[in-house]
Coordinates of C-alpha atoms and ligand atoms in Angstrom, one line a residue:
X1 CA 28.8 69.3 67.5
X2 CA 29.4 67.7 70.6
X3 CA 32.2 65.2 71.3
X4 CA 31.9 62.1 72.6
X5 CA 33.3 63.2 75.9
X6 CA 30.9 66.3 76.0
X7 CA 27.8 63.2 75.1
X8 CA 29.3 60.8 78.1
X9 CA 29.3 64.2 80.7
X10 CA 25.7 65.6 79.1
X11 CA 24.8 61.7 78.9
X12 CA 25.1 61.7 83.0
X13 CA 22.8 65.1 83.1
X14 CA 20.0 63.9 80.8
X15 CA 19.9 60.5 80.5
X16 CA 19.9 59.1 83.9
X17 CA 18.5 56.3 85.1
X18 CA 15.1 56.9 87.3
X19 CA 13.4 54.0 88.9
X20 CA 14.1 51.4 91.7
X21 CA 15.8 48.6 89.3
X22 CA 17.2 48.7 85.9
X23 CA 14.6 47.1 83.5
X24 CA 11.3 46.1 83.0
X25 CA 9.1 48.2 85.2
X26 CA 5.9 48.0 87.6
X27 CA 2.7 50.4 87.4
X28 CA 3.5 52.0 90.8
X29 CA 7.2 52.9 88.9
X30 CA 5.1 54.4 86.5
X31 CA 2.9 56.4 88.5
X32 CA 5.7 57.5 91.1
X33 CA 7.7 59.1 88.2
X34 CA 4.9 60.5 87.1
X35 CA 3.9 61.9 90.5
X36 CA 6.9 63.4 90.3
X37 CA 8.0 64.3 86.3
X38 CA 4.5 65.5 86.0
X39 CA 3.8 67.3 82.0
X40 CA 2.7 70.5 81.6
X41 CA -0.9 69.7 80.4
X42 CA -3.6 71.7 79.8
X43 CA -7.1 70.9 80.0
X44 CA -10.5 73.1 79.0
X45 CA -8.3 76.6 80.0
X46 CA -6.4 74.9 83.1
X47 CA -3.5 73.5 84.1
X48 CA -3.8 69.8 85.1
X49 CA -2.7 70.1 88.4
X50 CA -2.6 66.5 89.6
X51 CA -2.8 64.1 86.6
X52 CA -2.5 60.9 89.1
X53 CA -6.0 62.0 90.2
X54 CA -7.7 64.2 87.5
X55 CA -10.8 62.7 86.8
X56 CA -10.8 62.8 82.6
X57 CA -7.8 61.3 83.0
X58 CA -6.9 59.0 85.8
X59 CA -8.6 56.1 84.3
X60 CA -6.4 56.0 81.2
X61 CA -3.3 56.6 83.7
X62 CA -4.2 53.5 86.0
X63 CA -4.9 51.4 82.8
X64 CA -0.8 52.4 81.1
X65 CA 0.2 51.9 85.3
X66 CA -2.3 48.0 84.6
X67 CA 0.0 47.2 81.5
X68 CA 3.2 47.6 83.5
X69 CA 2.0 45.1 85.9
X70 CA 0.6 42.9 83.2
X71 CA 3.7 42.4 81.2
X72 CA 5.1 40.4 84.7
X73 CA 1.5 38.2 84.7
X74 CA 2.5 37.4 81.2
X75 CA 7.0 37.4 81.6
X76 CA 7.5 34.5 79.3
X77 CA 6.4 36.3 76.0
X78 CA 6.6 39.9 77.2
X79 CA 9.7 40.2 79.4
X80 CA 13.7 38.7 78.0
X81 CA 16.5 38.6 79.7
X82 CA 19.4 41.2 78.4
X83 CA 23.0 41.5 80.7
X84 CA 21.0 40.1 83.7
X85 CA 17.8 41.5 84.0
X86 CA 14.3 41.7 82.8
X87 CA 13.5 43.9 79.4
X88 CA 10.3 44.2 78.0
X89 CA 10.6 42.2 74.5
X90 CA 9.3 45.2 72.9
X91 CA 13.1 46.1 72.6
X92 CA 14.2 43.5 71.1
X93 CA 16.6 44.1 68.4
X94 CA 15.5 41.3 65.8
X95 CA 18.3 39.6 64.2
X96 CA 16.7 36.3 63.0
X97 CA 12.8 35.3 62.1
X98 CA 12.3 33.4 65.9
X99 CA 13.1 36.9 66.9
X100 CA 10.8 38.5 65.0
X101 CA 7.7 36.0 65.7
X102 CA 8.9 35.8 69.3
X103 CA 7.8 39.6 69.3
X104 CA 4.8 39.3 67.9
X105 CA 4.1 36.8 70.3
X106 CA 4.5 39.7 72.6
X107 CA 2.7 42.3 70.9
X108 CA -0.2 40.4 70.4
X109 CA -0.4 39.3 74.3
X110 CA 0.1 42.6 75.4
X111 CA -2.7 44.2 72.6
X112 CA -5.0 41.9 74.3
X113 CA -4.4 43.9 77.7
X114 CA -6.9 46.4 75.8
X115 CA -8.7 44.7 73.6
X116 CA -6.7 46.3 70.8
X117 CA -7.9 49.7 72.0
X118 CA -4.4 51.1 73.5
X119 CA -3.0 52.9 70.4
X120 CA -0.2 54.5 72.1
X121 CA 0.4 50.9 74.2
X122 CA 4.3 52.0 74.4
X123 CA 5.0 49.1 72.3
X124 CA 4.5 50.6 69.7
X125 CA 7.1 53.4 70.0
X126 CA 9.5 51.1 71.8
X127 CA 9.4 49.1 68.2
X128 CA 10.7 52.5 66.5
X129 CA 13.1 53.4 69.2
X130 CA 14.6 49.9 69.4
X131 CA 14.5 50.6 64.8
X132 CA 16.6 53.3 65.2
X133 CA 18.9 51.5 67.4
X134 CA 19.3 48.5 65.4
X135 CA 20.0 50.8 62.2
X136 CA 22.2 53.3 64.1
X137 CA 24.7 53.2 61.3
X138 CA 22.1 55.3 59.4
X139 CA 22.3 58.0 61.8
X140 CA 25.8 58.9 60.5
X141 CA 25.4 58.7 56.6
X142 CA 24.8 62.7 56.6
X143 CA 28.4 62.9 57.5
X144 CA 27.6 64.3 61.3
X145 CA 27.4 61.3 64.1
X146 CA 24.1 60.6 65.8
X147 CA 24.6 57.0 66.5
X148 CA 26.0 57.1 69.6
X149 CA 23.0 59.1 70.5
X150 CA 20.6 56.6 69.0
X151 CA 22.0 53.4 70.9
X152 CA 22.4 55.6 74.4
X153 CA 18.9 56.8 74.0
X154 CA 17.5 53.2 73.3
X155 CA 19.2 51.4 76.2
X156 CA 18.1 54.6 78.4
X157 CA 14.6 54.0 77.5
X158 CA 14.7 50.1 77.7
X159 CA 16.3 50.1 81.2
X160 CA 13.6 52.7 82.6
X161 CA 11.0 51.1 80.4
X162 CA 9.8 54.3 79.7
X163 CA 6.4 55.1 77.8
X164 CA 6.5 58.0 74.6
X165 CA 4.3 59.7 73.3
X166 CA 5.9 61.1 69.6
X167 CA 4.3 63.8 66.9
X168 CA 5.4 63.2 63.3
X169 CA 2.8 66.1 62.1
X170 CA 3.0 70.2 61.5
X171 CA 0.5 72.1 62.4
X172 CA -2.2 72.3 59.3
X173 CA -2.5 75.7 58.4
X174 CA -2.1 75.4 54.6
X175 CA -1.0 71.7 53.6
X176 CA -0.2 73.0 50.3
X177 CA 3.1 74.0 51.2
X178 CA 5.9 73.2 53.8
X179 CA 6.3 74.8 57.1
X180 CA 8.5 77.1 56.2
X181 CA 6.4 78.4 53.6
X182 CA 3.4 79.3 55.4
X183 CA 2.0 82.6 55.4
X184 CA 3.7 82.8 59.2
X185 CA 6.8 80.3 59.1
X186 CA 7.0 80.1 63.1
X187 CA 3.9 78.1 63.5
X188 CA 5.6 74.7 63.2
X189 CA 8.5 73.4 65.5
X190 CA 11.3 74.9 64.1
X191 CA 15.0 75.7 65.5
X192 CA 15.7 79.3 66.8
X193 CA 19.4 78.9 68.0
X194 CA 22.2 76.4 68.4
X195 CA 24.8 76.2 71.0
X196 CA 27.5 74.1 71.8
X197 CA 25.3 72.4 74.3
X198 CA 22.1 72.2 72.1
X199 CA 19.7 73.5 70.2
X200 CA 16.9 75.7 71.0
X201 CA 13.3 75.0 69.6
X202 CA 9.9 76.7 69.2
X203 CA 6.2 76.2 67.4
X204 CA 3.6 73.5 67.7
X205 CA 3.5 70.1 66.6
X206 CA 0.7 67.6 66.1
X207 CA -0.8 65.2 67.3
X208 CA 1.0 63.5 70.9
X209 CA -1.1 60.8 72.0
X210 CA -0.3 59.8 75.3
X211 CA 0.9 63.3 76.8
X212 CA 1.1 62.0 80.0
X213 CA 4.0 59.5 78.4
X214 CA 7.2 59.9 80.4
X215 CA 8.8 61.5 77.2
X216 CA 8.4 63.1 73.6
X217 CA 9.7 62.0 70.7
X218 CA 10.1 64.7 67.9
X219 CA 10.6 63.0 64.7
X220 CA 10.8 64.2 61.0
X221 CA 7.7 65.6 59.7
X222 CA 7.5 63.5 56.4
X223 CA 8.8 64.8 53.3
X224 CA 9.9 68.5 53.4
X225 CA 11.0 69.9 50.6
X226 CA 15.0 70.5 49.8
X227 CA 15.8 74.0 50.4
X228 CA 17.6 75.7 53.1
X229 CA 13.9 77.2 54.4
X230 CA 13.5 73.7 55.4
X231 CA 16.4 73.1 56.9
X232 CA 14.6 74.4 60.7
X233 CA 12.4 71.7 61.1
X234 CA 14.8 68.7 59.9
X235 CA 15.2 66.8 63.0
X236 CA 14.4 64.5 65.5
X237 CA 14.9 64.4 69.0
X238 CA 13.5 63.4 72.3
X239 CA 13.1 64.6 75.8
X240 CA 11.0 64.5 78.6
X241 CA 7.6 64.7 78.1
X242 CA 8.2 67.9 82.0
X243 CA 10.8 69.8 80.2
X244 CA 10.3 73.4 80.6
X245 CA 8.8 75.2 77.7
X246 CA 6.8 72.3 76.6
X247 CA 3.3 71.8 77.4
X248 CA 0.3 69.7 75.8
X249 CA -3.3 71.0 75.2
X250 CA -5.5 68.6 75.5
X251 CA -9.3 67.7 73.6
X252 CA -12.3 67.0 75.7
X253 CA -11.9 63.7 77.3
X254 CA -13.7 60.6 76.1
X255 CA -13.8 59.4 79.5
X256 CA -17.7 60.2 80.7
X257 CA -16.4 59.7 84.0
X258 CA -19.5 57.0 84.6
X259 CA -17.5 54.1 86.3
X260 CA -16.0 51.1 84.2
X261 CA -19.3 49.0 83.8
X262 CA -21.6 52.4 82.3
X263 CA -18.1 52.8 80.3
X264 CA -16.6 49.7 79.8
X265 CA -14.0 51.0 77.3
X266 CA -14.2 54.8 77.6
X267 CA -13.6 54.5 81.4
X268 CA -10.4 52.8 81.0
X269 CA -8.9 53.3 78.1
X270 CA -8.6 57.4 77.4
X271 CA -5.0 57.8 76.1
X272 CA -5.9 61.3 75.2
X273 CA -4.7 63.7 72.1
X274 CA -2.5 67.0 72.6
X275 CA -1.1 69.4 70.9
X276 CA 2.3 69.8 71.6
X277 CA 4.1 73.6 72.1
X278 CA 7.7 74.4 72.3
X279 CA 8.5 77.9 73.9
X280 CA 11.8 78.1 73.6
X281 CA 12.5 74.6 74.6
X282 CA 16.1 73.4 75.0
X283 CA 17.0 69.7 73.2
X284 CA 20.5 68.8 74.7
X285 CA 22.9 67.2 72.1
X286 CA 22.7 63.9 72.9
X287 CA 19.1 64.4 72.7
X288 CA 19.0 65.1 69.0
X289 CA 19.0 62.0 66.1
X290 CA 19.1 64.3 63.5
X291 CA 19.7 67.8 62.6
X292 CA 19.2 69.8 59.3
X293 CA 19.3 67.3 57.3
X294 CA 16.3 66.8 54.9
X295 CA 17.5 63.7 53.1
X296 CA 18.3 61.8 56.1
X297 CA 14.7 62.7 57.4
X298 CA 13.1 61.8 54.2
X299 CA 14.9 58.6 54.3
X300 CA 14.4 58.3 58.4
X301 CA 11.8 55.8 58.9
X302 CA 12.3 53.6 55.8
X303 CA 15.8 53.3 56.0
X304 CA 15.9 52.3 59.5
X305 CA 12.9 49.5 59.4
X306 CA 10.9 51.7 61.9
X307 CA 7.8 52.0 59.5
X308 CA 7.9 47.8 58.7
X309 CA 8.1 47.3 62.7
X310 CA 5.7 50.1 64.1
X311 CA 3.6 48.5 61.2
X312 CA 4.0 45.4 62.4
X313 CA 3.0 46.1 66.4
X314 CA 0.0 48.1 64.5
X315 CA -0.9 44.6 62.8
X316 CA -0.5 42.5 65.8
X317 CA -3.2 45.2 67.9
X318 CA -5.4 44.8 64.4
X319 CA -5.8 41.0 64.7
X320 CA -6.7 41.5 68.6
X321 CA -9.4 44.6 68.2
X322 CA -11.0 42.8 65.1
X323 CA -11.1 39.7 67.4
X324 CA -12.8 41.8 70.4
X325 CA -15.1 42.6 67.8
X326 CA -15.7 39.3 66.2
X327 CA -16.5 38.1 70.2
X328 CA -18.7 41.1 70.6
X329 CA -20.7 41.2 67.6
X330 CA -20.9 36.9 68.4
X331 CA -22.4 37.6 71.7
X332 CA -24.6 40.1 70.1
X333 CA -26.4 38.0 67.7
X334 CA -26.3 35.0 70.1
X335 CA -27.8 36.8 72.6
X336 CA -30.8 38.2 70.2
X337 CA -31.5 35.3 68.8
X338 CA -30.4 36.6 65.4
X339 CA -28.5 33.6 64.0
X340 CA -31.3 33.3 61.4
X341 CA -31.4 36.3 59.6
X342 CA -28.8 35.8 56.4
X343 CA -27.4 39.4 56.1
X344 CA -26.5 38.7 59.8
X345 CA -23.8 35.9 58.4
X346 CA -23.0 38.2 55.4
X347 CA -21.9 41.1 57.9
X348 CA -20.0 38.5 60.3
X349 CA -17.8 36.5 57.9
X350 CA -17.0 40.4 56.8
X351 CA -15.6 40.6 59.9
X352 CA -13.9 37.1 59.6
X353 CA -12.7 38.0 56.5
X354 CA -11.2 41.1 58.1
X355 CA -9.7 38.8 61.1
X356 CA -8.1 36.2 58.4
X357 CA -6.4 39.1 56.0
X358 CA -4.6 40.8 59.1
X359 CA -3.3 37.1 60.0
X360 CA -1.9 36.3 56.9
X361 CA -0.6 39.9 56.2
X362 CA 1.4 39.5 59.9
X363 CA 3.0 35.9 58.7
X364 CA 3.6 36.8 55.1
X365 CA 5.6 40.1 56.2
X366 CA 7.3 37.4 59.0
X367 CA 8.1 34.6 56.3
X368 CA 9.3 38.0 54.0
X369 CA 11.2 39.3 56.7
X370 CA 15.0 40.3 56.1
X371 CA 18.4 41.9 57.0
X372 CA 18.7 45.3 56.6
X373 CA 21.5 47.5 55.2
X374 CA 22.4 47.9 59.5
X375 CA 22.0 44.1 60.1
X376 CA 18.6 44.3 62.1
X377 CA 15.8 41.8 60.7
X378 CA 12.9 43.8 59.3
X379 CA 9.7 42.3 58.3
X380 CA 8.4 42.2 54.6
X381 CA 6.9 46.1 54.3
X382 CA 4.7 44.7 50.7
X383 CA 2.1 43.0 53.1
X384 CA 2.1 45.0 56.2
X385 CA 1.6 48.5 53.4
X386 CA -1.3 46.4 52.1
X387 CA -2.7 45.9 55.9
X388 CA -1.6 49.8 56.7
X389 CA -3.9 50.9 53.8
X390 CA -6.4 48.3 54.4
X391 CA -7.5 48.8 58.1
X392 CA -8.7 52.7 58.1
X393 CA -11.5 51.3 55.8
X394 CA -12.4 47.9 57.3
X395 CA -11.9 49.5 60.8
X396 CA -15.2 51.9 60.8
X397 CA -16.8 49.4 58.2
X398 CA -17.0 46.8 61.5
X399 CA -17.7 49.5 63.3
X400 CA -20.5 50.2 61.3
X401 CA -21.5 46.7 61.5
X402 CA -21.9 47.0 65.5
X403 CA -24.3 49.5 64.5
X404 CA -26.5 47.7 62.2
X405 CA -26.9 44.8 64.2
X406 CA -27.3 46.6 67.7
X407 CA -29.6 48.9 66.1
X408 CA -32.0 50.4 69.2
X409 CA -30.3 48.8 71.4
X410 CA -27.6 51.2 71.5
X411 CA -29.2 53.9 72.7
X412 CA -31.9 51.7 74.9
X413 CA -28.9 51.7 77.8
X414 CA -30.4 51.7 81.6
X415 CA -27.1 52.8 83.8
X416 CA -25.8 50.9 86.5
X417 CA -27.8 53.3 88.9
X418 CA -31.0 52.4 87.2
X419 CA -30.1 49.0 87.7
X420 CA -30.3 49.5 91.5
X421 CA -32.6 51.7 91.7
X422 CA -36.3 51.7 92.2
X423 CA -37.0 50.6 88.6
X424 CA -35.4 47.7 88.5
X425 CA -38.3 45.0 88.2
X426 CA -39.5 47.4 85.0
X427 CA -36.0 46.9 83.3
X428 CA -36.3 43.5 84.2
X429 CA -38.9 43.2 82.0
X430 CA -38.3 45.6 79.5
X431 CA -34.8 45.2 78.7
X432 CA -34.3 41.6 78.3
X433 CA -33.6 39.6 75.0
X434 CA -33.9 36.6 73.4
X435 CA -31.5 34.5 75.4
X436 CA -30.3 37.0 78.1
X437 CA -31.5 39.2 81.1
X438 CA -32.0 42.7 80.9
X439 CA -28.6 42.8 83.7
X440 CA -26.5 41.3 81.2
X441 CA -27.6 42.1 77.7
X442 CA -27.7 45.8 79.5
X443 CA -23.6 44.5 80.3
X444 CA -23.5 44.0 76.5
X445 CA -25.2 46.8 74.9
X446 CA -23.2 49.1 76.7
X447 CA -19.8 47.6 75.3
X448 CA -21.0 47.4 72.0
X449 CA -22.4 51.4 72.5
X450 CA -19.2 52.4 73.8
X451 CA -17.3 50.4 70.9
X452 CA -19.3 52.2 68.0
X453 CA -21.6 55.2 69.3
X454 CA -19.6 56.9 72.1
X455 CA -17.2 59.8 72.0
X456 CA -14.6 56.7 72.9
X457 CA -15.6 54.8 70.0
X458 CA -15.9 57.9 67.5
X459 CA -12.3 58.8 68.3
X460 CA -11.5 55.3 67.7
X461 CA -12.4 55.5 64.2
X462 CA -11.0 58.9 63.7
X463 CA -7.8 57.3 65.2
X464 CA -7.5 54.3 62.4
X465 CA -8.5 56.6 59.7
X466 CA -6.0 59.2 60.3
X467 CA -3.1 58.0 63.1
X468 CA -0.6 56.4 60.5
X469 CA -1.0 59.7 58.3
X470 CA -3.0 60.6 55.3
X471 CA -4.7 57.6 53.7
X472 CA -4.5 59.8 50.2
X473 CA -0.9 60.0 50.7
X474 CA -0.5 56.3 51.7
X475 CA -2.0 55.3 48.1
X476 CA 0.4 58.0 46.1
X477 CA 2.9 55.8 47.4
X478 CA 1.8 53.2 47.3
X479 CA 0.9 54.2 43.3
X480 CA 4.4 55.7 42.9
X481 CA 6.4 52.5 44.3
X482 CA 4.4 49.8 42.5
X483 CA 4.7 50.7 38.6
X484 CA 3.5 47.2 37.7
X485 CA 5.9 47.4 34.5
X486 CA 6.4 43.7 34.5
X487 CA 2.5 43.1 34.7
X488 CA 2.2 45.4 31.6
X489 CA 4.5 43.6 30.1
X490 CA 2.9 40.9 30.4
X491 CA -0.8 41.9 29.5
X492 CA 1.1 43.5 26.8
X493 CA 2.4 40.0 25.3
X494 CA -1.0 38.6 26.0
X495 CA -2.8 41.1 23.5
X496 CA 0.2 40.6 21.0
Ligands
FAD1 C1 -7.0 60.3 67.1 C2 -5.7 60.7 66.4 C3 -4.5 60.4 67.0 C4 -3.3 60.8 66.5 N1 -2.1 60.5 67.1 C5 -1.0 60.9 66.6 C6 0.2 60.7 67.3 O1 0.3 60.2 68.4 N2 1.4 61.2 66.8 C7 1.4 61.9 65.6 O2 2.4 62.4 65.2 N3 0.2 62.1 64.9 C8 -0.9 61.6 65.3 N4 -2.1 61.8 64.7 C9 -2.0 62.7 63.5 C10 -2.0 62.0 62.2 O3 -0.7 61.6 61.9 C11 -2.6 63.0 61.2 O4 -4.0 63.0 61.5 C12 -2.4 62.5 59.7 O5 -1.1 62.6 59.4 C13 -3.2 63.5 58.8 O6 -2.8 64.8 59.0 P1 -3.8 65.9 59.4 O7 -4.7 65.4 60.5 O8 -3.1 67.2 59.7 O9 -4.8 66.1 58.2 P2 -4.5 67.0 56.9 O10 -3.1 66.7 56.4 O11 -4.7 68.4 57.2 O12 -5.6 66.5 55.9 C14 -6.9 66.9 56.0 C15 -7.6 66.4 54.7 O13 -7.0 67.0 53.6 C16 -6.5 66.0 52.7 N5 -5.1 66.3 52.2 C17 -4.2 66.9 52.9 N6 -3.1 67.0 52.1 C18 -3.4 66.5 50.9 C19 -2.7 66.3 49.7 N7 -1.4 66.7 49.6 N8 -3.3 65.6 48.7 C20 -4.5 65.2 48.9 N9 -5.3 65.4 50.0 C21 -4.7 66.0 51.0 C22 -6.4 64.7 53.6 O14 -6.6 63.5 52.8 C23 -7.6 64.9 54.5 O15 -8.7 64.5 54.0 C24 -3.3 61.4 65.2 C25 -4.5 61.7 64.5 C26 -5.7 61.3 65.1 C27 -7.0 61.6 64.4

């Protein structure tokens, strides 16, 4: 294991500062290190060879390079100031409740760049990053030290402001048992040497959304089993998302390539899936959080408050994408005159119901929110579990509601070209609706197509169903950690 000498020498190779100011960063900072640190992606056979520019993609990268800029148009919620300089508040380590609230100030601000529809807005990593940090005590409980790595790691990534992209997930080949007990054990990212400098790693892991992220965090693929088999894929570390060895295959893009108003969300937010494969891939020391260790990866994201905070930047985009769809599906009936119809008010106070849970879920787990173990405030997990397991069901449900009411009328869609074209006094007349002309309920119908018909809007749903994990497993534990004895109890003294 490395000393803390070796770290501070490795700390100046690895870990150096990339940008043209410490601190909170621009979209052109993103896009030149990108230009630069490009990631080995790979795209329908090919290498990506300019991601800047490559049509699937270029859209989602100019939107993450628009959210750079946008934190500045918004500084006094999404910026602080830390030893002199600008931070995004994404980082902060909460130590009381106006903490705490003062971030979600920020996290709902920033979800409304997207309309909620930003998943891997770095945010959300930047809360589990800044976790760790704040809990970096835990790092050392297995007896080796990692907290010097933790803290290092979190002020490099605050100071370049850097965007991850992470993969919590093996490779599903047989999820009846662990990686190491597949029929072939090397399929999953496991750990094929170690050296005084590092370790060495190889296998696949699933799923990194965002691949064109600056870096990669590799963290504990929940709940392995304890035996020494397992020991090779308990870790976590991070590294550039260019280091050699690594590369991303990517699905199809949801991006139709059709211009921002035929595509209103597709064209601009594709944050893309990959696959992420290690070939050989070297992980310097002070790189690594934690190493062979099952319980401490077991424990990892509990322990630390990363689940309650990642939970809680998941909450604050839930309250802004339900209230996208609460304007949209508004619009919608306003627009065709179908205020009247009574399961129309059923289906929106569904919606409102929706909207009103998320809220109260975010201030309960505020008002619940306390110290941890490591001294970093953590909000109250009870209600934000209750919202995790909540929205993969109510998310499609609206979805499904966009459906319903835009019935025909999301698939009746002139283009932009029609528009101009030599048709246009048809769609004039044909297209237009109760209180809007064909122009603009086209406008609207297209947003409501791409929010529950598209590719864009089917990966959406797959997205809330499945990006926190496996809503089966979410109620196990949610079954296992709630025995309700007391209730029985008193049901019990009821009957008695
Ligand atoms: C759009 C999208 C983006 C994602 N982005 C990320 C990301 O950025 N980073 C990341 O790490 N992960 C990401 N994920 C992956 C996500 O974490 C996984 O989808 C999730 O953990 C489920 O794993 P799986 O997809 O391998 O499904 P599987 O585990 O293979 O499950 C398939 C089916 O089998 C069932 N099943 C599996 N095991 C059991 C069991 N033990 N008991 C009962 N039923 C079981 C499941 O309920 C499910 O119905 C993303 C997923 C999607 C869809």
């Amino acid at each position: 294991m490395n000393t803390s000498q070796d770290n501070n020498k490795a700390m100046s190779e690895t870990l150096v500062f990339d940008g043209a100011y410490r601190g909170a960063r621009k979209g052109t900072d993103f896009l030149q290190h990108l230009e630069n640190y490009p990631p080995e992606l790979w795209y329908q056979g090919k290498r990506i060879e300019n991601i800047c520019h490559f049509s699937p993609l270029k859209n989602g990268v100019k939107t993450l390079a628009a959210l750079y800029d946008y934190q500045w148009d918004h500084s006094e919620l999404m910026l602080e100031s830390i030893e002199g300089r600008k931070v995004s508040r994404s980082y902060s380590i909460t130590k009381d409740r106006s903490d705490l609230i003062a971030v979600g100030k920020a996290l709902l601000i920033g979800a409304q760049f997207s309309q909620g529809m930003l998943g891997r807005d770095p945010a959300y990593l930047n809360r589990s990053i800044t976790s760790f940090a704040g809990s970096a005590d835990f790092f050392d409980i297995g007896g080796r030290v990692f907290s010097n790595n933790v803290r290092d790691y979190f002020r490099f990534a605050r100071d370049n402001d850097l965007a991850l992209t992470h993969t919590i997930v093996n490779p599903r080949i047989n999820r009846h048992a662990g990686p190491a007990f597949q029929k072939d054990p090397t399929i999953s990212t496991h750990v094929t040497k170690e050296t005084d400098a590092g370790i060495y790693v190889t296998g696949a892991r699933l799923v990194a959304t965002l691949p064109f992220a600056d870096e990669i965090a590799v963290l504990p693929a929940r709940l392995l089993d304890v035996s020494n088999a397992s020991k090779d894929y308990a870790f976590a570390f991070v590294l550039p998302t260019n280091t050699a060895g690594l590369k991303f295959i990517c699905r199809d893009s949801v991006d139709y390539g059709m211009g921002s108003r035929n595509h209103p969300l597709g064209g601009r937010y594709e944050e893309m899936d990959a696959v992420a494969i290690f070939d050989n891939v070297f992980v310097p020391w002070e790189r690594v959080f934690c190493y062979r260790d099952i319980d401490i990866c077991n424990r990892f994201y509990e322990a630390t408050g990363a689940t309650a905070h990642i939970t809680y930047q998941v909450v604050c985009k839930n309250i802004v994408k339900i209230e996208f769809f609460l304007g949209l599906i508004s619009l919608m009936i306003h627009g065709s005159g179908l205020e009247r119809f009574q399961h129309i008010h059923q289906k929106m106070a569904d919606v409102w119901v929706g909207w009103q849970t998320m809220k109260a879920f975010k201030s309960a787990a505020e008002v619940g929110s306390r110290l941890n173990d490591f001294g970093m405030l953590v909000p109250d997990w009870s209600p934000l579990e209750a919202a995790r397991f909540m929205f993969p069901s109510m998310y499609p449900r609206i979805v499904e509601i966009v459906q319903q009411i835009g019935a025909s009328g999301l698939v009746t869609l002139p283009t932009s070209e029609d528009l101009d074209g030599p048709l246009r006094t048809e769609i004039d007349k044909y297209f237009q609706s109760a209180r809007l002309e064909a122009a603009d309920k086209i406008d609207l119908y297209r947003l409501a197509w791409d929010a529950s018909v598209s590719a864009f809007a089917g990966r959406q749903v797959l997205y809330e169903r499945f990006f926190f994990g496996d809503p089966v497993s979410m109620a196990t534990r949610i079954f296992r950690n709630n025995p309700c004895s007391d209730l029985m109890e008193r049901v019990n003294h009821f009957i008695k």
